[in-house]
XYZ file of C-alpha atoms in Angstrom:
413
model
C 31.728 -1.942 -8.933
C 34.491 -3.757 -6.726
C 34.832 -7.585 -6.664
C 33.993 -9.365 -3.667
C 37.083 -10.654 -1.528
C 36.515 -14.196 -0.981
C 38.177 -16.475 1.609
C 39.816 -19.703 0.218
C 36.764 -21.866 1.808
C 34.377 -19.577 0.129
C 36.422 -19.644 -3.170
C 36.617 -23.590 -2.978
C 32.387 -23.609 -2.412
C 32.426 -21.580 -5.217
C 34.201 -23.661 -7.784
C 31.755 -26.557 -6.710
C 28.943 -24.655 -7.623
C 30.406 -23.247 -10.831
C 31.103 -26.822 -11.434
C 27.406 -27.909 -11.461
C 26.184 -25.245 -12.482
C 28.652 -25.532 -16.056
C 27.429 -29.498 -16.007
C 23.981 -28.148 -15.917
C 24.843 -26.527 -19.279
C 25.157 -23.018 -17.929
C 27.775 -20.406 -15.911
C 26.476 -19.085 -12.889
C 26.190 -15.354 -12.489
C 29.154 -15.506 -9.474
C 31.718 -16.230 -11.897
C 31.114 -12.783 -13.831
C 31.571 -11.131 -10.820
C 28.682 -10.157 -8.165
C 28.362 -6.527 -6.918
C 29.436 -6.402 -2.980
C 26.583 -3.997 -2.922
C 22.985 -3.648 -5.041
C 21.681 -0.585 -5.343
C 17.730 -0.272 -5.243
C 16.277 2.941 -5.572
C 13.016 4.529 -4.159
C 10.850 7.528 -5.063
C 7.955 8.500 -2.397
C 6.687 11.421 -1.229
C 8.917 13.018 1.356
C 7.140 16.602 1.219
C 3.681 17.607 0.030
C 0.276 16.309 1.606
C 0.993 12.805 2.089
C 4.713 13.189 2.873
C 4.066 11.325 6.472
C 3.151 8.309 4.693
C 5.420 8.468 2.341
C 8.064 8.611 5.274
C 6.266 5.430 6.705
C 6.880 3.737 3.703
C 10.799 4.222 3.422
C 10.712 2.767 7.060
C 9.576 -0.108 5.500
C 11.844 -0.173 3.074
C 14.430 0.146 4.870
C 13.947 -2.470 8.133
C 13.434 -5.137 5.060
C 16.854 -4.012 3.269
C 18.553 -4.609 7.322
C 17.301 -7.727 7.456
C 17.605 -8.920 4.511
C 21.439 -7.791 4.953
C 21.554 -8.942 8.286
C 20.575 -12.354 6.752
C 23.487 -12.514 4.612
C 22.494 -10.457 1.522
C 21.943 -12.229 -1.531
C 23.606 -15.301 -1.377
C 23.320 -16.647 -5.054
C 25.953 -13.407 -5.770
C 28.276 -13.818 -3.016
C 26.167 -11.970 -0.018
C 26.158 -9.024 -2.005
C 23.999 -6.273 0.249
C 21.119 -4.080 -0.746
C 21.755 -0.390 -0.464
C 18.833 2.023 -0.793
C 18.602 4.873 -2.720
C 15.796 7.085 -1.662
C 14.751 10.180 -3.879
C 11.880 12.519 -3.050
C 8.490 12.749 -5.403
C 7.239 16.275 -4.067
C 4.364 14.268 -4.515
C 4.043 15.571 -7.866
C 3.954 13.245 -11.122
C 6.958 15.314 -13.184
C 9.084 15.552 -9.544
C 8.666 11.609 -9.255
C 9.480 10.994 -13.391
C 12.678 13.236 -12.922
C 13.433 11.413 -9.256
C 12.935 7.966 -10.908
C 15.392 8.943 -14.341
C 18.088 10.404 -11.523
C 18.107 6.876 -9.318
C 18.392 5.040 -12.955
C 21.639 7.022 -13.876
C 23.141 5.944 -10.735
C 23.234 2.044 -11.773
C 20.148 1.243 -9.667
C 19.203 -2.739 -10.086
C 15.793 -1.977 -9.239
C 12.565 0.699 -8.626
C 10.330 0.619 -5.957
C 7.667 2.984 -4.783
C 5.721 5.753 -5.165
C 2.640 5.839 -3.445
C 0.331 8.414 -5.419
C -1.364 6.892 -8.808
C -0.673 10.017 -10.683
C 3.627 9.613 -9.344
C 3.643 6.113 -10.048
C 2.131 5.636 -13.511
C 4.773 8.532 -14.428
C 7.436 6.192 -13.025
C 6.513 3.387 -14.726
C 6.726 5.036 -18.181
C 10.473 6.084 -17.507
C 10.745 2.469 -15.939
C 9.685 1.059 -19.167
C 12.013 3.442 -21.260
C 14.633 2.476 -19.493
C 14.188 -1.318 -19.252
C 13.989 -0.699 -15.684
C 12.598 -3.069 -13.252
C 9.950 -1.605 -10.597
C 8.251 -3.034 -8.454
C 5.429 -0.779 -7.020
C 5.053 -1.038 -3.233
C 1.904 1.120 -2.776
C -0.519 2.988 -5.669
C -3.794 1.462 -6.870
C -5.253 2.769 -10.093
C -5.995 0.121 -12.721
C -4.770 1.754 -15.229
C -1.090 1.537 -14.349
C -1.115 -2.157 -15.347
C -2.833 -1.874 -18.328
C -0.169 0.337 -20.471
C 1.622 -2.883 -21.646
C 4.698 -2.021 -19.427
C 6.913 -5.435 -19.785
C 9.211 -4.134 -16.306
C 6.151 -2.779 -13.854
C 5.104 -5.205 -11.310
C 2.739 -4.642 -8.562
C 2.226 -6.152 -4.874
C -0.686 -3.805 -3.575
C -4.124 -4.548 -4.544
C -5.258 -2.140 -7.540
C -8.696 -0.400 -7.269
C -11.293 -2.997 -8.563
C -9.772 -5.681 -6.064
C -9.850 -3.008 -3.021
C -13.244 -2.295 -3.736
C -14.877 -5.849 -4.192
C -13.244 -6.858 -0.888
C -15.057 -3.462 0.310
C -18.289 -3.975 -1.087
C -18.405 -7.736 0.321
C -17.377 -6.589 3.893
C -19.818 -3.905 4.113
C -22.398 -6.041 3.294
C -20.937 -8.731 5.693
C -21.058 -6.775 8.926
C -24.287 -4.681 7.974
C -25.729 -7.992 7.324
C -28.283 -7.668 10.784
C -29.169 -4.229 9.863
C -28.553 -3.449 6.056
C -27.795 0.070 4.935
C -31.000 1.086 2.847
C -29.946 4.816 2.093
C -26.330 6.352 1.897
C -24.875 9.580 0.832
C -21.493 10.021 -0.752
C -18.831 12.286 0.151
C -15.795 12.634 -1.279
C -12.657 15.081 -2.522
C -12.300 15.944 -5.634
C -9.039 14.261 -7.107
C -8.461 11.865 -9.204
C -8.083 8.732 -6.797
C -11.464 9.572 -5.130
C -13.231 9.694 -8.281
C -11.898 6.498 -9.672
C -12.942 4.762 -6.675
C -16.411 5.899 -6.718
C -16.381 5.320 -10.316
C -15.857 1.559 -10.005
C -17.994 1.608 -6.507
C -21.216 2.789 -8.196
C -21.622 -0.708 -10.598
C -19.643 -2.925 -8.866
C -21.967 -2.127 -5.532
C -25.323 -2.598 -8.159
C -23.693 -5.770 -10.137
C -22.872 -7.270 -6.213
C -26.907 -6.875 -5.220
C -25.720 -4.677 -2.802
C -29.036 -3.676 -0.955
C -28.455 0.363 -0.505
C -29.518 3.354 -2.746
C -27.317 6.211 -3.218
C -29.606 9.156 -2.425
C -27.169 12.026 -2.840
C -23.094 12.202 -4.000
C -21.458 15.487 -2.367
C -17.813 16.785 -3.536
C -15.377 19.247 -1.937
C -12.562 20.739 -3.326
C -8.742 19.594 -2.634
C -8.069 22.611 -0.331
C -11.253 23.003 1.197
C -10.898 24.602 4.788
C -13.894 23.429 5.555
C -17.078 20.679 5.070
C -19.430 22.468 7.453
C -22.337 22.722 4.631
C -21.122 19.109 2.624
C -22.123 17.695 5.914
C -25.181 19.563 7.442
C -26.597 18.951 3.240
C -25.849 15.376 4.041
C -27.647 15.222 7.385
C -30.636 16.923 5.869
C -31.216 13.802 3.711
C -31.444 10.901 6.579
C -29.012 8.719 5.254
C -28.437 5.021 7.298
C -24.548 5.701 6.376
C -22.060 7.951 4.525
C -19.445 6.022 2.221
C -16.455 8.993 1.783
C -12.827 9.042 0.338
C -10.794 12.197 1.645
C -7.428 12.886 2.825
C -5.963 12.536 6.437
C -6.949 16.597 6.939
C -10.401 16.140 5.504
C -10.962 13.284 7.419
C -10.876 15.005 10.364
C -12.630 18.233 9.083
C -15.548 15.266 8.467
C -15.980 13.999 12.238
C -15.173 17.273 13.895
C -18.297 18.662 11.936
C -20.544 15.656 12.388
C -20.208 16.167 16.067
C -20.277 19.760 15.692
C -24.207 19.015 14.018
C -25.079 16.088 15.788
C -24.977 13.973 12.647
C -25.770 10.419 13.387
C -25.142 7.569 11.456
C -24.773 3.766 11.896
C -21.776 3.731 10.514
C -18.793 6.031 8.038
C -17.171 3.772 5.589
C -14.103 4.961 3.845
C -14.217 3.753 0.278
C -9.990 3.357 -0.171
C -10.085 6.671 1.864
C -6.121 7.368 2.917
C -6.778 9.861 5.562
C -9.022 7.124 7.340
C -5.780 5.281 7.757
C -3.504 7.780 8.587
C -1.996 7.872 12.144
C -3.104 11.749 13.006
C -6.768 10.692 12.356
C -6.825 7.583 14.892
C -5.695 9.942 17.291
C -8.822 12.144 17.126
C -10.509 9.871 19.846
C -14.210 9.512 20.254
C -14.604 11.411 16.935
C -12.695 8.895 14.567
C -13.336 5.861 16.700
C -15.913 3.069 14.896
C -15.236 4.492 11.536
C -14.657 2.089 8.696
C -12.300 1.841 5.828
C -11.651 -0.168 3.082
C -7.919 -1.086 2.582
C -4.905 -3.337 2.140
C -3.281 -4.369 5.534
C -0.261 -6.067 7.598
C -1.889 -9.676 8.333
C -1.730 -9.500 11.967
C -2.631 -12.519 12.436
C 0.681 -13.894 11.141
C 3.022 -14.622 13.350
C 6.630 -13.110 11.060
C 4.043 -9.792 10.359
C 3.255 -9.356 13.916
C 6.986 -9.700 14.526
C 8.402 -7.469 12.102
C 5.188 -5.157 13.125
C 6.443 -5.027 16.493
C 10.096 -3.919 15.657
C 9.220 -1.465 13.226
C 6.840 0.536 15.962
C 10.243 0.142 18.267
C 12.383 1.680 15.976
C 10.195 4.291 14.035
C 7.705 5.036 16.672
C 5.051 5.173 14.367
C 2.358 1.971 14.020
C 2.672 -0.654 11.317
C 0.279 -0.362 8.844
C -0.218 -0.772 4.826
C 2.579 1.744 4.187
C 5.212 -0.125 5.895
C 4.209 -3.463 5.302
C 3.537 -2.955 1.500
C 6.907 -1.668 1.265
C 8.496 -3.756 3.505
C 7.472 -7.039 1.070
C 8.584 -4.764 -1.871
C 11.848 -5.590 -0.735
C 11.467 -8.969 -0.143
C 10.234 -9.543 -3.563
C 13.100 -7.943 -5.185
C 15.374 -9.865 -2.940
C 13.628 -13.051 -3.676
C 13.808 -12.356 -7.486
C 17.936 -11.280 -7.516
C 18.872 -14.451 -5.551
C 16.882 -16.406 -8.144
C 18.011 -14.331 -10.854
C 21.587 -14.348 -9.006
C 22.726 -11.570 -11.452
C 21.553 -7.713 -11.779
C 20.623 -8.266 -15.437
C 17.331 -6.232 -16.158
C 15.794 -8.962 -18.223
C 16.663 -11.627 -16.230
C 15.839 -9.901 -12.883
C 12.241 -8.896 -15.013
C 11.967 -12.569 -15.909
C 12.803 -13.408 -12.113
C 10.165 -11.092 -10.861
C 7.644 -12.764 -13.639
C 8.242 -16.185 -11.978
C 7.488 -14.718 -8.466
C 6.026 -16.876 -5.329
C 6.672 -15.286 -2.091
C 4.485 -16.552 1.109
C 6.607 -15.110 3.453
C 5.728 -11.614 4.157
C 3.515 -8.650 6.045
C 0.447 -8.062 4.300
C -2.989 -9.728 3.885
C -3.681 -11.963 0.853
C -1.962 -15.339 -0.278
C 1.275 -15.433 -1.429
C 2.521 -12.508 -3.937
C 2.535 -13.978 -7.571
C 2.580 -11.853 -10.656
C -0.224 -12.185 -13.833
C 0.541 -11.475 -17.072
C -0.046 -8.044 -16.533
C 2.164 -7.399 -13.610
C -0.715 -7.294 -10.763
C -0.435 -9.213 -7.708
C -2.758 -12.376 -8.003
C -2.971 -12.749 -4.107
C -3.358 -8.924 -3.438
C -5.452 -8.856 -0.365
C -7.751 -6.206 1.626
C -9.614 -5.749 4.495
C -12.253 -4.180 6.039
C -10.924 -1.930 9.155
C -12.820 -0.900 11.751
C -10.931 1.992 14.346
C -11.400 0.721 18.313
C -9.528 2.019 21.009
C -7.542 4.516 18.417
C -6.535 1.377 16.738
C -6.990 -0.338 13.479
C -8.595 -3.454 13.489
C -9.569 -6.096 11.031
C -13.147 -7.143 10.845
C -13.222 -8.983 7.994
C -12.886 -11.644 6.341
C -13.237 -13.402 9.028
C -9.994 -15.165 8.101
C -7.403 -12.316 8.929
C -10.468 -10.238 11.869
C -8.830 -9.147 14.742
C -11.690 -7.536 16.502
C -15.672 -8.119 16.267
C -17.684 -5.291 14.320
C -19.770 -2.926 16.225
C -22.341 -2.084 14.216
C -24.684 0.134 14.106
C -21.788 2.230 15.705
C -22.308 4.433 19.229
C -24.097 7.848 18.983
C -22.580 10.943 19.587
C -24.231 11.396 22.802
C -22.971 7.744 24.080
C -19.312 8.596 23.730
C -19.100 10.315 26.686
């Protein structure tokens, strides 16, 4: 890499800070020579089924490398700027592995992404080979943090967290008029089975006051849910708890209005398609429908701004994707200017030592246990009004009041 030209004023700073920082016993990292650019790289899903998302989240990535550019780069190695590398999962695991090993060979400082479970825990293992810091932006099975990986760190909330925030809210807003029967519904893949697989105790363990009457599965490439949901209206249920994709999503209100299949309310149990753009815009059909999942805290006022020019420049809304990724940046920012070297054990160390309040998403500030999970990783429970997302609860970060039970087919007009 090419040393930084410095002007004489900026040469003479420097050699009073090398100066306290040898009395302090030490050499700052400027003096052996700070990269006029850093290199992060980024593996998401570009193509494949959740390639729109995937998109959203390099948007994110990519407003918080401007600004923190715009801001003056990293300052602790001469303004050196971020530059991102962006490398396409297929959103398959071996694509993502391959993608992540290609970004390392190009003298990356840093990983971030990659959005699928199955992607990311492949990541992390080359991460880990490689000495490689990551910091995942967006994934949330458990067991990505619990391989002993010493470079993986992780800002979104994993599954257990997601779905005790869930369980609470549900019961929260049903509170007036508790669900007393549900059915489940939910693809078949590995995501939507881990879910429900930590759902099932964790609602029992919680007191929560429903019984599961019936759990229905459908295939990853099912064309259609017609019988899933006319077997689920034949049982009476108060509500349906599901986890499908953005298509499936759809398929699932289109047919419940097709049948006349009332219920007082659809939560999405960590259910991605609930939150994708293309399903808001279904209307009357997707409108009232819960879902379980991380957020941008818009009740913040930096989130709301950097919410506001990320919809201006992307056309697209600001949601988990972007925001999640957007403090992924941050993080790694926050960590180099502390590290104030690209050093993968001392930028791993610097990530350790973590404390960022200023950023997009729900929770308190991002801070790093010994396992590399975010400690203030937060969620919410969403509630679509208008076509738009809205926080219910807690009552801390609620945009909107719940309307539960939710409107009846007939009253939609």
């Amino acid at each position: 890499m090419k040393w930084q030209k410095v002007s004489r004023r900026t040469f003479l700073k420097s050699v009073g800070a090398v100066t306290a920082g040898a009395a302090m016993g030490g050499f700052p990292a400027i003096i052996r020579g700070a990269p006029k650019e850093i290199l992060i790289g980024a593996v998401h899903p570009l193509t494949g089924l959740v390639a729109e998302a995937g998109q959203m989240s390099v948007w994110g990535l990519e407003l918080a490398v401007d600004h923190v550019n715009k801001a003056g780069g990293i300052k602790s190695m001469g303004g050196a700027r971020l530059r991102l590398l962006v490398e396409d999962s297929e959103s398959k695991n071996e694509v993502g592995a391959m993608a992540a090993e290609k970004l390392i060979r190009r003298q990356i400082a840093c990983l971030t992404g990659a959005f699928q479970s199955g992607v990311t825990m492949a990541v992390s293992k080359v991460a880990d080979r490689y000495q490689m810091p990551y910091v995942i932006d967006i994934s949330v099975a458990d067991a990505i943090t619990k391989q002993g990986f010493q470079y993986t760190f992780r800002i979104f909330p994993n599954l257990s967290k997601l779905i005790g925030t869930g369980i609470k809210g549900i019961m929260g807003v049903t509170a007036d008029r508790p669900i007393k029967r549900a059915v489940v519904i939910h693809i078949s893949e590995f995501t939507a089975k881990a879910s429900f697989n930590i759902f099932y105790p964790m609602s029992e363990k919680m007191g929560a006051p429903w019984e599961i009457v019936k759990k229905i599965t459908y295939p990853e490439l099912a064309v259609s849910v017609a019988s899933e949901v006319s077997h689920a209206k034949a049982l009476k249920p108060d509500a349906l708890f599901v986890n499908c994709r953005m298509r499936d999503a759809i398929m699932l209100v289109q047919e419940m209005y097709k049948q006349r299949f009332d219920v007082d309310g659809v939560f999405g149990i960590v259910a991605s398609g609930l939150a994708d753009p293309s399903y808001h815009k279904q209307g009357k059909l997707s409108d009232y429908s819960f879902n379980v999942t991380p957020w941008h805290d818009e009740v913040n006022p930096f989130a709301r701004e950097v919410g506001r020019e990320y919809e201006a420049r992307f056309k697209k809304p600001f949601n988990m994707n972007g925001s999640h990724s957007y403090d992924a940046i941050l993080v790694i920012a926050d960590a180099l200017e502390r590290a104030g070297t690209t050093d993968k054990d001392a930028l791993r160390d610097a990530l350790r030592a973590t404390k960022l309040v200023k950023k997009t998403s729900i929770g308190g500030p991002i801070e790093f246990d010994e396992k590399g999970d975010n400690i203030g990783a937060g969620a919410g429970l969403m509630q679509l009004q208008g076509g738009k997302s809205r926080i219910v609860y807690p009552s801390e970060f609620a945009t909107a009041r719940v309307v539960y039970p939710v409107p009846k087919w007939s009253e939609r007009g």
